[in-house]
Structure formats: C-alpha cells, structure tokens
Amino acid sequence: MLKGGAVRRATALVTGGVLLLTGVALLVLPGPGLLLVLAGLLVLSREFPGVRRYVDPVRDRALRAADDSVASPLRLAASVLAGAGLLAAGVTWGLRPRLPFGGWATGSGLILSGLVLLGLLLWSLNRARQARRAPTPATPPSRLGSCSCSEDTEHAVHGRPPTGAPPGDV
C-alpha cells in the first residue's frame, strides 16, 4: 500500500497532468488554454520542484492574455460571443445525438468550456478594473528638475535660500 507522501505525489501528478494536457489541447481548441497550463504547472510544482522554473514565464503570458482579452470593447464582445457560442453548441450537441460526436458527453464538455471561458472573462474584467482603480505610486520630486513645492519648503528641502534672504542664510 502507498504511504501518505506517495499518494499525495501521485494525486498531484495525475491532477496536474490532466490540467496541463487539457490546457495544451485548449491552446488550439476553444477555451482558456494558457490558464489551464498554468494551473497544471502550479499543481505539479508543489510536489516536483523542477517544474517551478516554468511557472513564472507561463504565468506572465497567461495574465497578459487575460488582460488582452478584455483590453477593448470589441475583444470583450468577441470573447463573450465565443462563450455564448460554446454554450449554444453544447446544448445543440446534447439535444441532437445524430450530429458527429453528438450526445451529452460532447455537449457537456462544450457547455463546461463556455462556462469556464465566461467565468475567466469576468475574472479578467474584474482584475482589469481593480488595476485601473489602484493608485499609482507617487514619485519623489527630482533634485535636478523643477520642484512643485512652495518657495519656503524648497529652501528648507533643497538647501536654497528663500528669495530676498541675505546670502548665507539658509
């Protein structure tokens, strides 16, 4: 019988492998391929440290693709239509078993893909809105450039005498 650590590794291998292979398939099929590849790599990297080196590059590309999917109203509309199309195709394939690969096995897969796509679109849209709302960090005034502070503050901060002060009075 397998020990606890071996069971955990085997579970991570199977789960991560399924997510990874599904993600690779969805790179060419409709669906969130890069995000599933990332999910598979994250699961595998917890038990197999050698996989960790692939996580950051895939994370960067997946998040960039998620941001791009909601970058413009046209892309967002096209993505929503693709998700709705997957849902409609899933129902059609489920109700019409005479279609090639017809039946609920194919239909439920298409419906699941559509729901995952729409859910990830909502996540991406929420992420983009939060990024727009986040305050930008204030940059300190440059000592070489002009200062937007008052004259009294400027002489105290930059060591310059105020206008009209006698020379050497700082």
GROMACS .gro file of C-alpha atoms in nm:
model
  170
    1MET     CA    1   0.000   0.000   0.000
    2LEU     CA    2   0.121   0.351  -0.077
    3LYS     CA    3   0.224   0.584   0.204
    4GLY     CA    4   0.069   0.931   0.251
    5GLY     CA    5   0.350   1.118   0.072
    6ALA     CA    6   0.338   0.882  -0.225
    7VAL     CA    7  -0.040   0.920  -0.250
    8ARG     CA    8  -0.007   1.298  -0.243
    9ARG     CA    9   0.260   1.290  -0.516
   10ALA     CA   10   0.055   1.054  -0.730
   11THR     CA   11  -0.255   1.273  -0.688
   12ALA     CA   12  -0.056   1.584  -0.781
   13LEU     CA   13   0.091   1.405  -1.083
   14VAL     CA   14  -0.249   1.291  -1.212
   15THR     CA   15  -0.433   1.619  -1.137
   16GLY     CA   16  -0.153   1.842  -1.265
   17GLY     CA   17  -0.101   1.620  -1.569
   18VAL     CA   18  -0.471   1.629  -1.661
   19LEU     CA   19  -0.484   2.008  -1.621
   20LEU     CA   20  -0.163   2.052  -1.819
   21LEU     CA   21  -0.269   1.823  -2.104
   22THR     CA   22  -0.617   1.977  -2.117
   23GLY     CA   23  -0.459   2.323  -2.128
   24VAL     CA   24  -0.226   2.221  -2.410
   25ALA     CA   25  -0.524   2.085  -2.604
   26LEU     CA   26  -0.715   2.408  -2.541
   27LEU     CA   27  -0.431   2.611  -2.688
   28VAL     CA   28  -0.567   2.505  -3.029
   29LEU     CA   29  -0.928   2.437  -2.929
   30PRO     CA   30  -1.169   2.697  -2.791
   31GLY     CA   31  -1.104   2.754  -2.424
   32PRO     CA   32  -0.865   2.904  -2.169
   33GLY     CA   33  -0.556   2.701  -2.262
   34LEU     CA   34  -0.281   2.907  -2.101
   35LEU     CA   35  -0.465   2.939  -1.772
   36LEU     CA   36  -0.514   2.563  -1.751
   37VAL     CA   37  -0.149   2.507  -1.842
   38LEU     CA   38  -0.062   2.744  -1.558
   39ALA     CA   39  -0.295   2.560  -1.319
   40GLY     CA   40  -0.137   2.228  -1.412
   41LEU     CA   41   0.214   2.364  -1.362
   42LEU     CA   42   0.119   2.510  -1.024
   43VAL     CA   43  -0.019   2.176  -0.905
   44LEU     CA   44   0.284   1.988  -1.033
   45SER     CA   45   0.534   2.239  -0.890
   46ARG     CA   46   0.411   2.177  -0.535
   47GLU     CA   47   0.539   1.818  -0.547
   48PHE     CA   48   0.800   1.837  -0.822
   49PRO     CA   49   1.040   2.130  -0.766
   50GLY     CA   50   1.193   2.104  -1.114
   51VAL     CA   51   0.865   2.230  -1.264
   52ARG     CA   52   0.886   2.563  -1.077
   53ARG     CA   53   1.110   2.722  -1.338
   54TYR     CA   54   0.826   2.706  -1.592
   55VAL     CA   55   0.563   2.868  -1.370
   56ASP     CA   56   0.668   3.235  -1.391
   57PRO     CA   57   0.702   3.258  -1.771
   58VAL     CA   58   0.366   3.085  -1.823
   59ARG     CA   59   0.204   3.300  -1.550
   60ASP     CA   60   0.326   3.616  -1.722
   61ARG     CA   61   0.192   3.507  -2.062
   62ALA     CA   62  -0.139   3.382  -1.918
   63LEU     CA   63  -0.204   3.703  -1.725
   64ARG     CA   64  -0.107   3.912  -2.028
   65ALA     CA   65  -0.350   3.709  -2.242
   66ALA     CA   66  -0.622   3.752  -1.978
   67ASP     CA   67  -0.562   4.128  -1.977
   68ASP     CA   68  -0.565   4.139  -2.358
   69SER     CA   69  -0.897   3.956  -2.371
   70VAL     CA   70  -1.071   4.249  -2.201
   71ALA     CA   71  -0.849   4.530  -2.332
   72SER     CA   72  -1.101   4.666  -2.580
   73PRO     CA   73  -1.480   4.651  -2.606
   74LEU     CA   74  -1.450   4.467  -2.938
   75ARG     CA   75  -1.231   4.191  -2.790
   76LEU     CA   76  -1.458   4.163  -2.488
   77ALA     CA   77  -1.766   4.133  -2.709
   78ALA     CA   78  -1.596   3.871  -2.927
   79SER     CA   79  -1.494   3.671  -2.619
   80VAL     CA   80  -1.847   3.687  -2.474
   81LEU     CA   81  -1.989   3.576  -2.810
   82ALA     CA   82  -1.741   3.287  -2.818
   83GLY     CA   83  -1.854   3.179  -2.468
   84ALA     CA   84  -2.220   3.207  -2.565
   85GLY     CA   85  -2.145   3.014  -2.884
   86LEU     CA   86  -1.985   2.733  -2.682
   87LEU     CA   87  -2.291   2.717  -2.456
   88ALA     CA   88  -2.527   2.708  -2.756
   89ALA     CA   89  -2.315   2.445  -2.931
   90GLY     CA   90  -2.313   2.235  -2.615
   91VAL     CA   91  -2.690   2.242  -2.586
   92THR     CA   92  -2.725   2.167  -2.958
   93TRP     CA   93  -2.485   1.872  -2.943
   94GLY     CA   94  -2.657   1.743  -2.631
   95LEU     CA   95  -3.004   1.756  -2.783
   96ARG     CA   96  -2.907   1.625  -3.128
   97PRO     CA   97  -2.735   1.288  -3.090
   98ARG     CA   98  -2.722   1.242  -3.470
   99LEU     CA   99  -2.460   1.512  -3.506
  100PRO     CA  100  -2.098   1.393  -3.532
  101PHE     CA  101  -1.987   1.312  -3.179
  102GLY     CA  102  -2.341   1.404  -3.075
  103GLY     CA  103  -2.479   1.348  -2.728
  104TRP     CA  104  -2.438   1.488  -2.383
  105ALA     CA  105  -2.077   1.375  -2.345
  106THR     CA  106  -1.968   1.624  -2.611
  107GLY     CA  107  -2.239   1.874  -2.521
  108SER     CA  108  -2.144   1.888  -2.154
  109GLY     CA  109  -1.778   1.941  -2.246
  110LEU     CA  110  -1.872   2.235  -2.467
  111ILE     CA  111  -2.100   2.379  -2.200
  112LEU     CA  112  -1.827   2.345  -1.938
  113SER     CA  113  -1.579   2.517  -2.172
  114GLY     CA  114  -1.824   2.802  -2.227
  115LEU     CA  115  -1.885   2.846  -1.855
  116VAL     CA  116  -1.513   2.841  -1.779
  117LEU     CA  117  -1.449   3.095  -2.056
  118LEU     CA  118  -1.722   3.329  -1.930
  119GLY     CA  119  -1.604   3.289  -1.569
  120LEU     CA  120  -1.246   3.370  -1.666
  121LEU     CA  121  -1.367   3.671  -1.864
  122LEU     CA  122  -1.542   3.800  -1.554
  123TRP     CA  123  -1.227   3.740  -1.350
  124SER     CA  124  -1.015   3.920  -1.611
  125LEU     CA  125  -1.257   4.210  -1.630
  126ASN     CA  126  -1.260   4.245  -1.251
  127ARG     CA  127  -0.880   4.226  -1.242
  128ALA     CA  128  -0.852   4.497  -1.510
  129ARG     CA  129  -1.097   4.723  -1.324
  130GLN     CA  130  -0.904   4.684  -0.999
  131ALA     CA  131  -0.580   4.767  -1.180
  132ARG     CA  132  -0.737   5.087  -1.317
  133ARG     CA  133  -0.861   5.188  -0.970
  134ALA     CA  134  -0.531   5.122  -0.795
  135PRO     CA  135  -0.350   5.444  -0.711
  136THR     CA  136  -0.025   5.499  -0.892
  137PRO     CA  137   0.274   5.536  -0.661
  138ALA     CA  138   0.383   5.895  -0.613
  139THR     CA  139   0.725   5.973  -0.748
  140PRO     CA  140   0.950   6.192  -0.535
  141PRO     CA  141   1.045   6.526  -0.690
  142SER     CA  142   1.372   6.518  -0.875
  143ARG     CA  143   1.657   6.721  -0.731
  144LEU     CA  144   1.763   6.803  -1.086
  145GLY     CA  145   1.426   6.911  -1.216
  146SER     CA  146   1.185   7.175  -1.101
  147CYS     CA  147   1.008   7.136  -0.770
  148SER     CA  148   0.636   7.190  -0.735
  149CYS     CA  149   0.669   7.281  -0.368
  150SER     CA  150   0.636   7.627  -0.220
  151GLU     CA  151   0.935   7.858  -0.200
  152ASP     CA  152   0.971   7.818   0.178
  153THR     CA  153   0.960   7.439   0.152
  154GLU     CA  154   1.204   7.445  -0.137
  155HIS     CA  155   1.471   7.633   0.056
  156ALA     CA  156   1.433   7.400   0.354
  157VAL     CA  157   1.438   7.080   0.148
  158HIS     CA  158   1.687   7.172  -0.123
  159GLY     CA  159   1.912   7.400   0.083
  160ARG     CA  160   1.837   7.707  -0.127
  161PRO     CA  161   1.791   8.045   0.039
  162PRO     CA  162   1.444   8.196   0.012
  163THR     CA  163   1.400   8.487  -0.223
  164GLY     CA  164   1.516   8.807  -0.062
  165ALA     CA  165   1.715   8.635   0.212
  166PRO     CA  166   2.067   8.758   0.277
  167PRO     CA  167   2.341   8.538   0.129
  168GLY     CA  168   2.447   8.253   0.355
  169ASP     CA  169   2.112   8.249   0.543
  170VAL     CA  170   1.965   7.907   0.489
   0.00000   0.00000   0.00000
